[in-house]
CSV table of C-alpha atoms and ligand atoms in Angstrom, one decimal:
chain,number,residue,atom,x,y,z
A,1,MET,CA,125.1,98.5,131.2
A,2,PRO,CA,128.7,97.3,132.5
A,3,TYR,CA,128.2,96.6,136.2
A,4,TYR,CA,124.7,95.0,135.8
A,5,SER,CA,125.6,91.5,137.0
A,6,HIS,CA,122.1,89.2,137.4
A,7,LEU,CA,118.8,88.1,139.4
A,8,GLU,CA,118.2,87.5,143.1
A,9,CYS,CA,115.2,86.4,144.9
A,10,ASN,CA,114.8,88.8,148.1
A,11,HIS,CA,114.5,86.3,150.1
A,12,CYS,CA,116.0,83.1,149.6
A,13,GLY,CA,118.7,84.1,147.6
A,14,SER,CA,119.3,82.3,144.9
A,15,LYS,CA,120.3,83.9,142.1
A,16,PHE,CA,119.0,84.0,138.6
A,17,ASP,CA,120.2,84.7,135.3
A,18,LYS,CA,120.5,88.8,134.1
A,19,ASN,CA,118.1,88.2,130.7
A,20,ILE,CA,115.7,85.8,132.1
A,21,VAL,CA,112.0,85.9,131.3
A,22,GLN,CA,111.4,85.7,135.1
A,23,ASN,CA,108.1,86.8,137.7
A,24,TYR,CA,109.8,86.0,140.4
A,25,CYS,CA,111.6,83.2,142.4
A,26,HIS,CA,108.9,80.6,141.9
A,27,THR,CA,110.0,78.4,145.0
A,28,CYS,CA,109.3,81.7,147.9
A,29,VAL,CA,107.2,83.8,145.4
A,30,GLN,CA,109.5,86.6,146.1
A,31,PRO,CA,109.8,89.9,143.8
A,32,LEU,CA,113.4,89.6,141.8
A,33,VAL,CA,116.2,92.1,142.3
A,34,ALA,CA,118.4,93.0,139.6
A,35,LYS,CA,122.1,92.8,141.3
A,36,TYR,CA,125.6,94.7,140.2
A,37,THR,CA,129.1,94.3,140.7
A,38,LEU,CA,130.0,97.5,141.8
A,39,ASP,CA,132.8,98.9,144.1
A,40,ARG,CA,134.9,101.5,145.3
A,41,LYS,CA,136.9,102.4,142.1
A,42,ILE,CA,134.0,103.3,140.4
A,43,PRO,CA,134.0,106.9,139.7
A,44,LYS,CA,131.0,109.0,139.6
A,45,ASP,CA,132.3,110.0,135.8
A,46,ILE,CA,130.5,107.6,134.7
A,47,ILE,CA,127.6,110.0,134.6
A,48,ILE,CA,126.3,111.0,131.1
A,49,LYS,CA,126.2,114.8,132.8
A,50,ASP,CA,124.7,115.6,129.3
A,51,ARG,CA,122.2,113.7,129.2
A,52,TYR,CA,118.8,115.3,130.8
A,53,ASP,CA,116.5,112.3,131.8
A,54,MET,CA,117.1,108.7,134.0
A,55,TRP,CA,119.6,107.3,131.3
A,56,ARG,CA,122.7,109.3,132.7
A,57,TYR,CA,122.5,106.6,134.9
A,58,GLU,CA,122.9,104.1,132.0
A,59,ALA,CA,126.1,102.7,133.4
A,60,LEU,CA,123.9,101.3,136.4
A,61,LEU,CA,120.9,100.1,135.2
A,62,PRO,CA,119.8,96.6,133.0
A,63,VAL,CA,119.1,97.9,129.8
A,64,GLU,CA,123.0,96.4,127.8
A,65,ASN,CA,122.8,98.3,124.3
A,66,PRO,CA,121.6,101.5,124.0
A,67,GLU,CA,120.0,100.9,121.0
A,68,ASN,CA,117.3,99.3,123.5
A,69,ILE,CA,116.2,102.4,125.1
A,70,ILE,CA,112.8,103.7,125.0
A,71,SER,CA,112.1,107.3,126.2
A,72,LEU,CA,110.5,109.6,126.4
A,73,GLY,CA,112.2,112.0,127.8
A,74,GLU,CA,111.6,110.4,131.8
A,75,GLY,CA,113.4,112.0,134.5
A,76,TRP,CA,115.8,114.2,135.6
A,77,THR,CA,112.7,116.1,137.2
A,78,GLN,CA,112.6,119.4,139.2
A,79,MET,CA,113.7,119.6,143.0
A,80,LEU,CA,111.8,122.4,144.3
A,81,HIS,CA,113.3,124.2,147.8
A,82,LEU,CA,109.7,125.2,149.5
A,83,LYS,CA,111.1,128.4,151.4
A,84,LYS,CA,107.9,129.8,152.6
A,85,THR,CA,106.3,126.0,153.3
A,86,SER,CA,110.2,125.3,155.5
A,87,ASP,CA,109.8,129.2,156.8
A,88,LYS,CA,105.9,128.2,158.5
A,89,PHE,CA,107.2,125.2,160.3
A,90,GLY,CA,110.7,126.1,161.4
A,91,ILE,CA,112.4,123.3,159.3
A,92,ALA,CA,115.8,123.9,158.0
A,93,SER,CA,115.6,122.5,154.4
A,94,VAL,CA,112.4,121.0,153.0
A,95,ILE,CA,112.3,120.7,148.7
A,96,LEU,CA,109.6,119.1,146.9
A,97,LYS,CA,110.7,116.4,143.7
A,98,GLU,CA,108.3,117.1,141.5
A,99,GLU,CA,107.6,114.0,139.7
A,100,GLY,CA,104.1,115.1,137.9
A,101,LEU,CA,106.5,116.7,135.2
A,102,ASN,CA,107.2,113.4,133.5
A,103,PRO,CA,106.2,112.0,130.3
A,104,THR,CA,102.0,111.2,130.7
A,105,GLY,CA,102.4,113.2,134.2
A,106,SER,CA,104.0,110.8,136.8
A,107,PHE,CA,107.0,109.1,138.1
A,108,LYS,CA,105.8,105.6,136.6
A,109,ALA,CA,106.7,106.9,133.6
A,110,ARG,CA,110.3,105.9,134.9
A,111,GLY,CA,109.8,102.4,136.0
A,112,ILE,CA,107.5,101.4,132.8
A,113,GLY,CA,109.9,103.0,130.4
A,114,MET,CA,113.0,100.8,131.9
A,115,ALA,CA,110.5,97.4,131.6
A,116,VAL,CA,109.5,98.3,128.9
A,117,SER,CA,113.0,98.7,127.5
A,118,LYS,CA,114.4,95.8,128.7
A,119,ALA,CA,112.1,93.8,127.4
A,120,LYS,CA,112.7,94.9,123.7
A,121,GLU,CA,116.1,93.9,125.2
A,122,MET,CA,114.8,90.4,125.9
A,123,GLY,CA,112.7,90.3,122.9
A,124,ILE,CA,109.3,90.8,124.4
A,125,LYS,CA,106.2,92.8,122.8
A,126,SER,CA,102.9,92.1,124.1
A,127,PHE,CA,102.3,93.9,128.2
A,128,CYS,CA,99.7,93.3,130.6
A,129,ILE,CA,99.4,95.4,134.0
A,130,PRO,CA,96.6,96.1,136.7
A,131,THR,CA,96.5,99.8,137.0
A,132,ALA,CA,94.9,102.6,139.4
A,133,GLY,CA,95.4,104.5,136.0
A,134,ASN,CA,98.9,106.2,135.9
A,135,ALA,CA,100.9,102.9,135.1
A,136,GLY,CA,98.2,102.2,132.1
A,137,SER,CA,98.9,105.9,130.7
A,138,ALA,CA,103.1,105.2,131.1
A,139,LEU,CA,102.8,101.5,129.5
A,140,ALA,CA,100.6,102.2,126.8
A,141,ALA,CA,103.0,105.1,126.2
A,142,TYR,CA,106.0,103.0,126.0
A,143,THR,CA,104.3,100.0,124.1
A,144,ALA,CA,103.6,102.7,121.2
A,145,ALA,CA,107.2,103.5,120.8
A,146,MET,CA,108.3,100.2,121.1
A,147,ASP,CA,105.6,99.2,118.8
A,148,GLY,CA,103.9,96.7,121.1
A,149,LYS,CA,101.0,96.0,122.8
A,150,SER,CA,99.9,96.8,125.7
A,151,TYR,CA,97.0,94.7,128.1
A,152,ILE,CA,95.0,97.4,130.9
A,153,TYR,CA,92.9,96.4,133.5
A,154,MET,CA,91.7,99.1,136.1
A,155,PRO,CA,88.9,99.1,138.7
A,156,GLU,CA,85.7,100.6,137.3
A,157,ALA,CA,86.6,103.9,139.7
A,158,THR,CA,89.7,104.9,137.7
A,159,PRO,CA,89.6,108.4,136.5
A,160,ARG,CA,88.2,108.3,132.7
A,161,VAL,CA,90.5,110.0,131.8
A,162,PHE,CA,93.4,107.2,132.6
A,163,GLN,CA,91.2,105.3,130.0
A,164,LEU,CA,91.0,107.6,127.1
A,165,ASP,CA,95.3,108.4,127.5
A,166,CYS,CA,95.5,104.4,127.9
A,167,GLU,CA,93.1,104.2,124.4
A,168,VAL,CA,94.4,107.4,122.6
A,169,MET,CA,97.5,105.6,122.0
A,170,GLY,CA,96.3,102.8,121.1
A,171,ALA,CA,96.2,100.4,124.2
A,172,THR,CA,93.4,97.8,125.0
A,173,VAL,CA,91.3,98.6,128.0
A,174,ILE,CA,89.8,96.1,130.0
A,175,LYS,CA,87.1,97.8,132.7
A,176,VAL,CA,87.3,95.5,136.5
A,177,LYS,CA,85.0,96.3,139.2
A,178,GLY,CA,86.3,96.8,142.6
A,179,SER,CA,90.6,97.6,143.8
A,180,ILE,CA,93.6,96.9,141.7
A,181,ARG,CA,94.0,93.3,143.3
A,182,ASP,CA,90.5,92.9,141.8
A,183,ALA,CA,91.6,94.5,137.8
A,184,GLY,CA,95.0,91.3,139.0
A,185,LEU,CA,93.4,88.6,139.2
A,186,ALA,CA,91.0,89.3,136.6
A,187,MET,CA,94.2,89.9,134.7
A,188,ALA,CA,95.5,86.2,135.5
A,189,LYS,CA,93.3,84.6,134.8
A,190,GLU,CA,93.2,85.8,130.7
A,191,ASN,CA,97.3,85.0,130.8
A,192,GLU,CA,97.5,81.9,131.8
A,193,GLY,CA,98.7,81.2,129.3
A,194,ASN,CA,101.2,83.7,129.2
A,195,GLN,CA,101.0,85.3,126.1
A,196,TRP,CA,101.3,88.0,127.9
A,197,TRP,CA,104.4,89.8,130.2
A,198,ASP,CA,102.7,90.7,133.0
A,199,ILE,CA,104.8,93.9,134.3
A,200,THR,CA,103.1,94.3,137.7
A,201,THR,CA,104.4,96.4,140.3
A,202,LEU,CA,107.5,94.3,141.7
A,203,LYS,CA,106.4,91.0,139.8
A,204,GLU,CA,108.9,92.0,137.4
A,205,PRO,CA,112.3,93.5,138.4
A,206,PHE,CA,113.0,96.1,135.7
A,207,ARG,CA,110.2,98.8,137.0
A,208,LEU,CA,112.0,99.0,140.4
A,209,GLU,CA,115.4,99.4,138.6
A,210,GLY,CA,114.0,103.0,136.5
A,211,LYS,CA,112.4,104.3,139.8
A,212,LYS,CA,116.0,103.3,141.3
A,213,THR,CA,116.7,106.8,139.7
A,214,MET,CA,115.1,108.7,141.7
A,215,GLY,CA,117.3,108.0,144.2
A,216,TYR,CA,120.6,108.8,142.5
A,217,GLU,CA,119.1,112.1,140.9
A,218,ILE,CA,118.1,113.4,144.5
A,219,ALA,CA,121.8,112.4,145.6
A,220,GLU,CA,123.5,114.1,142.5
A,221,GLN,CA,121.0,117.3,143.0
A,222,LEU,CA,121.7,117.9,146.3
A,223,ASP,CA,125.3,117.5,145.8
A,224,TRP,CA,125.5,113.9,147.3
A,225,ASN,CA,124.3,115.4,151.2
A,226,LEU,CA,121.4,112.5,151.6
A,227,PRO,CA,118.2,114.7,153.0
A,228,ASP,CA,117.7,113.1,156.6
A,229,VAL,CA,113.9,112.4,155.8
A,230,ILE,CA,112.1,110.8,152.5
A,231,ILE,CA,108.5,111.1,152.8
A,232,TYR,CA,106.9,108.7,150.5
A,233,PRO,CA,103.2,107.8,148.9
A,234,THR,CA,103.0,103.5,149.0
A,235,GLY,CA,101.0,101.7,147.0
A,236,GLY,CA,103.0,99.8,145.5
A,237,GLY,CA,106.3,100.7,147.4
A,238,THR,CA,108.4,100.7,144.2
A,239,GLY,CA,109.6,104.6,144.3
A,240,LEU,CA,110.8,103.7,148.6
A,241,ILE,CA,112.0,100.2,147.9
A,242,GLY,CA,114.5,102.1,145.0
A,243,ILE,CA,115.2,105.5,146.5
A,244,TRP,CA,116.8,103.2,149.2
A,245,LYS,CA,118.9,101.2,146.8
A,246,ALA,CA,119.6,103.5,144.7
A,247,PHE,CA,121.9,104.8,147.7
A,248,LYS,CA,122.8,101.9,149.1
A,249,GLU,CA,123.9,101.2,145.7
A,250,MET,CA,126.0,104.4,145.9
A,251,GLN,CA,127.3,103.7,149.8
A,252,GLU,CA,128.8,100.8,148.2
A,253,MET,CA,130.5,102.5,145.8
A,254,GLY,CA,131.4,105.3,147.5
A,255,TRP,CA,129.9,107.6,146.5
A,256,VAL,CA,128.3,109.0,149.6
A,257,ASP,CA,130.2,107.9,153.2
A,258,ASN,CA,127.1,107.1,155.5
A,259,ILE,CA,122.9,107.3,154.8
A,260,PRO,CA,120.7,109.1,157.3
A,261,THR,CA,117.7,109.0,155.5
A,262,ARG,CA,114.8,107.7,157.0
A,263,MET,CA,112.2,106.3,154.8
A,264,VAL,CA,108.8,107.4,155.6
A,265,ALA,CA,105.2,105.5,153.4
A,266,VAL,CA,102.9,107.4,153.7
A,267,GLN,CA,99.5,105.7,153.1
A,268,THR,CA,95.5,106.3,153.1
A,269,LYS,CA,93.1,105.0,156.4
A,270,GLY,CA,90.9,103.6,154.1
A,271,CYS,CA,93.9,101.8,152.8
A,272,ASN,CA,96.5,101.2,155.3
A,273,PRO,CA,98.3,97.8,154.8
A,274,VAL,CA,101.6,98.8,155.3
A,275,VAL,CA,101.1,101.0,158.4
A,276,ARG,CA,99.2,98.2,160.0
A,277,ALA,CA,102.5,96.2,159.6
A,278,PHE,CA,104.5,98.3,160.5
A,279,ASN,CA,101.9,99.6,163.9
A,280,GLU,CA,102.8,95.3,164.3
A,281,SER,CA,106.8,95.3,163.8
A,282,ARG,CA,105.6,92.8,161.2
A,283,ASP,CA,108.4,92.3,158.8
A,284,TYR,CA,104.4,91.8,155.8
A,285,CYS,CA,101.8,93.1,154.8
A,286,GLU,CA,98.6,91.2,155.0
A,287,LEU,CA,95.5,92.2,152.6
A,288,TYR,CA,93.1,95.2,153.2
A,289,GLU,CA,90.0,94.2,153.1
A,290,ASP,CA,87.8,96.1,151.3
A,291,PRO,CA,89.1,99.4,150.6
A,292,GLU,CA,87.6,102.3,151.2
A,293,GLU,CA,87.1,104.5,147.6
A,294,THR,CA,90.1,107.6,148.0
A,295,ILE,CA,90.9,110.3,145.7
A,296,ALA,CA,94.5,109.2,145.7
A,297,ASN,CA,93.8,106.3,142.9
A,298,GLY,CA,97.7,105.2,143.6
A,299,LEU,CA,97.4,104.0,147.3
A,300,ARG,CA,94.2,101.5,146.9
A,301,VAL,CA,96.3,99.3,146.8
A,302,PRO,CA,95.0,96.7,150.1
A,303,LYS,CA,98.1,93.5,149.3
A,304,ALA,CA,101.6,94.8,147.7
A,305,PHE,CA,103.8,92.0,145.8
A,306,GLY,CA,107.0,93.5,147.0
A,307,ASP,CA,105.0,94.4,150.6
A,308,ARG,CA,108.5,92.7,152.4
A,309,LEU,CA,110.5,95.0,150.1
A,310,ILE,CA,108.6,98.0,152.0
A,311,MET,CA,109.0,96.9,155.3
A,312,SER,CA,112.8,96.1,155.5
A,313,THR,CA,113.5,99.5,153.9
A,314,LEU,CA,112.1,101.1,156.7
A,315,THR,CA,113.8,98.9,159.5
A,316,GLU,CA,117.2,99.3,157.3
A,317,SER,CA,116.6,103.6,157.3
A,318,LYS,CA,114.5,103.5,160.7
A,319,GLY,CA,111.8,104.6,158.6
A,320,TYR,CA,108.3,105.6,159.7
A,321,ALA,CA,104.5,104.5,158.5
A,322,LEU,CA,101.4,106.7,158.6
A,323,ASP,CA,98.4,107.4,157.7
A,324,VAL,CA,96.1,110.9,156.1
A,325,THR,CA,92.4,111.0,155.9
A,326,GLU,CA,90.3,112.2,152.6
A,327,LYS,CA,90.1,115.6,154.6
A,328,GLU,CA,93.8,116.2,155.1
A,329,MET,CA,94.5,115.5,151.5
A,330,LEU,CA,92.0,117.5,150.1
A,331,ASP,CA,92.6,120.8,152.7
A,332,GLY,CA,96.2,120.1,152.2
A,333,ILE,CA,95.7,120.8,148.6
A,334,HIS,CA,94.7,123.9,148.7
A,335,GLU,CA,96.4,125.7,151.8
A,336,PHE,CA,99.5,124.1,149.9
A,337,GLY,CA,98.5,125.4,146.4
A,338,GLN,CA,97.9,128.4,148.3
A,339,ARG,CA,101.2,129.2,149.3
A,340,GLU,CA,103.5,128.0,147.2
A,341,GLY,CA,101.5,128.0,143.9
A,342,ILE,CA,102.0,124.2,143.2
A,343,PHE,CA,98.9,122.4,142.8
A,344,LEU,CA,100.5,118.9,144.2
A,345,SER,CA,97.9,115.2,142.9
A,346,PRO,CA,96.4,113.6,146.1
A,347,GLU,CA,99.2,111.5,146.8
A,348,GLY,CA,101.5,114.1,146.7
A,349,SER,CA,99.3,115.8,149.2
A,350,ALA,CA,98.7,113.0,151.4
A,351,VAL,CA,102.6,113.2,151.7
A,352,TYR,CA,102.6,116.9,152.6
A,353,SER,CA,99.3,115.8,155.4
A,354,ALA,CA,101.9,113.1,156.7
A,355,PHE,CA,105.2,116.0,156.6
A,356,ILE,CA,102.4,118.4,159.4
A,357,LYS,CA,101.8,115.8,161.5
A,358,LEU,CA,105.3,114.5,161.6
A,359,ILE,CA,106.7,117.9,162.1
A,360,LYS,CA,103.7,117.5,165.3
A,361,MET,CA,104.7,113.9,166.1
A,362,ASP,CA,108.8,115.2,167.1
A,363,TYR,CA,109.8,113.3,164.7
A,364,ILE,CA,110.8,115.4,161.9
A,365,LYS,CA,113.5,117.7,163.7
A,366,LYS,CA,114.4,122.2,163.3
A,367,THR,CA,117.7,121.0,161.5
A,368,ASP,CA,116.4,118.0,158.9
A,369,SER,CA,116.2,118.3,155.3
A,370,VAL,CA,113.5,116.6,154.1
A,371,VAL,CA,112.4,115.6,150.8
A,372,LEU,CA,108.6,115.2,150.2
A,373,ILE,CA,107.5,113.4,146.4
A,374,ASN,CA,105.3,115.0,144.3
A,375,THR,CA,104.1,111.1,142.7
A,376,GLY,CA,101.9,112.6,140.1
A,377,SER,CA,100.5,115.4,138.4
A,378,PRO,CA,97.2,116.6,139.8
A,379,TYR,CA,95.2,117.3,136.1
A,380,LYS,CA,94.5,113.7,135.8
A,381,TYR,CA,92.6,113.8,139.1
A,382,VAL,CA,89.9,116.7,138.4
A,383,GLU,CA,86.8,114.3,138.8
A,384,ASN,CA,88.1,113.8,142.2
A,385,MET,CA,88.6,116.7,143.6
A,386,TYR,CA,85.3,118.3,142.9
B,401,PLP,C1,102.0,104.4,141.3
B,401,PLP,C2,101.4,105.7,142.2
B,401,PLP,C3,101.9,105.9,143.2
B,401,PLP,C4,102.3,104.7,144.5
B,401,PLP,O1,103.7,104.1,143.8
B,401,PLP,P1,103.8,102.7,144.6
B,401,PLP,O2,105.4,102.6,144.1
B,401,PLP,O3,103.4,101.8,143.5
B,401,PLP,O4,104.6,103.1,145.7
B,401,PLP,C5,101.8,107.0,144.5
B,401,PLP,N1,101.5,108.3,143.8
B,401,PLP,C6,101.1,108.4,142.4
B,401,PLP,C7,100.7,109.4,141.7
B,401,PLP,C8,100.8,106.6,141.9
B,401,PLP,O5,100.4,106.6,139.9
């Protein structure tokens, strides 16, 4: 609240007013990123200790008047210590951040909750979004809570529950042939007059600020000892970019000294633009033509608008990118479930499968502490799993 200062193009560095209603830098066609005036005098006391949701970090978020906050209880999710998994693989510490516990069953609640709250502050009430499912559910929920309207474009292959979820909460759902990219193109055509605020991943700066709260939580919940490795299932990339942004902000405030964390992006074999870019040392992704169907709907993103930020996060953190197969994800769900008593989402299982591969490759070492992010609830994907 007191520290939010302006928006900045991640590419050319142009500065914009902090409340400008603009989707991206028109010169670079690149995301705008929220910037804060931070220094080492800012104490950890600014955290609202008795607030058990993402708004405990309100002072480091872009909503300036707390009356505009629309909260359904998002964030401050469990960090589960996976003792059996760390023993099995001989890794010092393995922790699962359980994001499936968020309202509407995924961490999308953080980003969308932030975007809708900030939109309220800017006087916006109509929204549109292309979605693989969870972002739509979250948008429907938060726009219902704010008395707004939402138009949600989803691929035909999205599990049925997501459409029901959106319609129950009063949103208009439009089904589109193809992937989330095709949904986005169909939406852009309908929204030519910009009658709706387009909150496509990173085409609006505030979802990133919501996802960033995962980074603050991971640090606070680990008593400010950052993990060595974080594995994240990457579609549009907001969580990966957001966690890293939080760590760098904390470093600016002196809340942590150095950042040991290597950020790892996981994708599916049938749609892996980030992995390809990483392997070819490119700082941007190429469009992945004809992405294959997958049980992990949230990862079927052929080209992320924030691709450059994804790649710079991997480079700066000395991270890694790898992909997993459909069989690895399905097997992982069962194997992990039987050992830990936790039912992973397909995206969470992608993370777990990547964890196993990274140990075999010796990228994860015995002494490492590792955080796995289970980004959503498995229950919405039941029809994918038979
Ligand atoms: C959207 C989504 C992802 C991908 O998140 P990004 O921040 O877009 O990379 C992963 N898992 C689940 C369950 C999702 O809904």
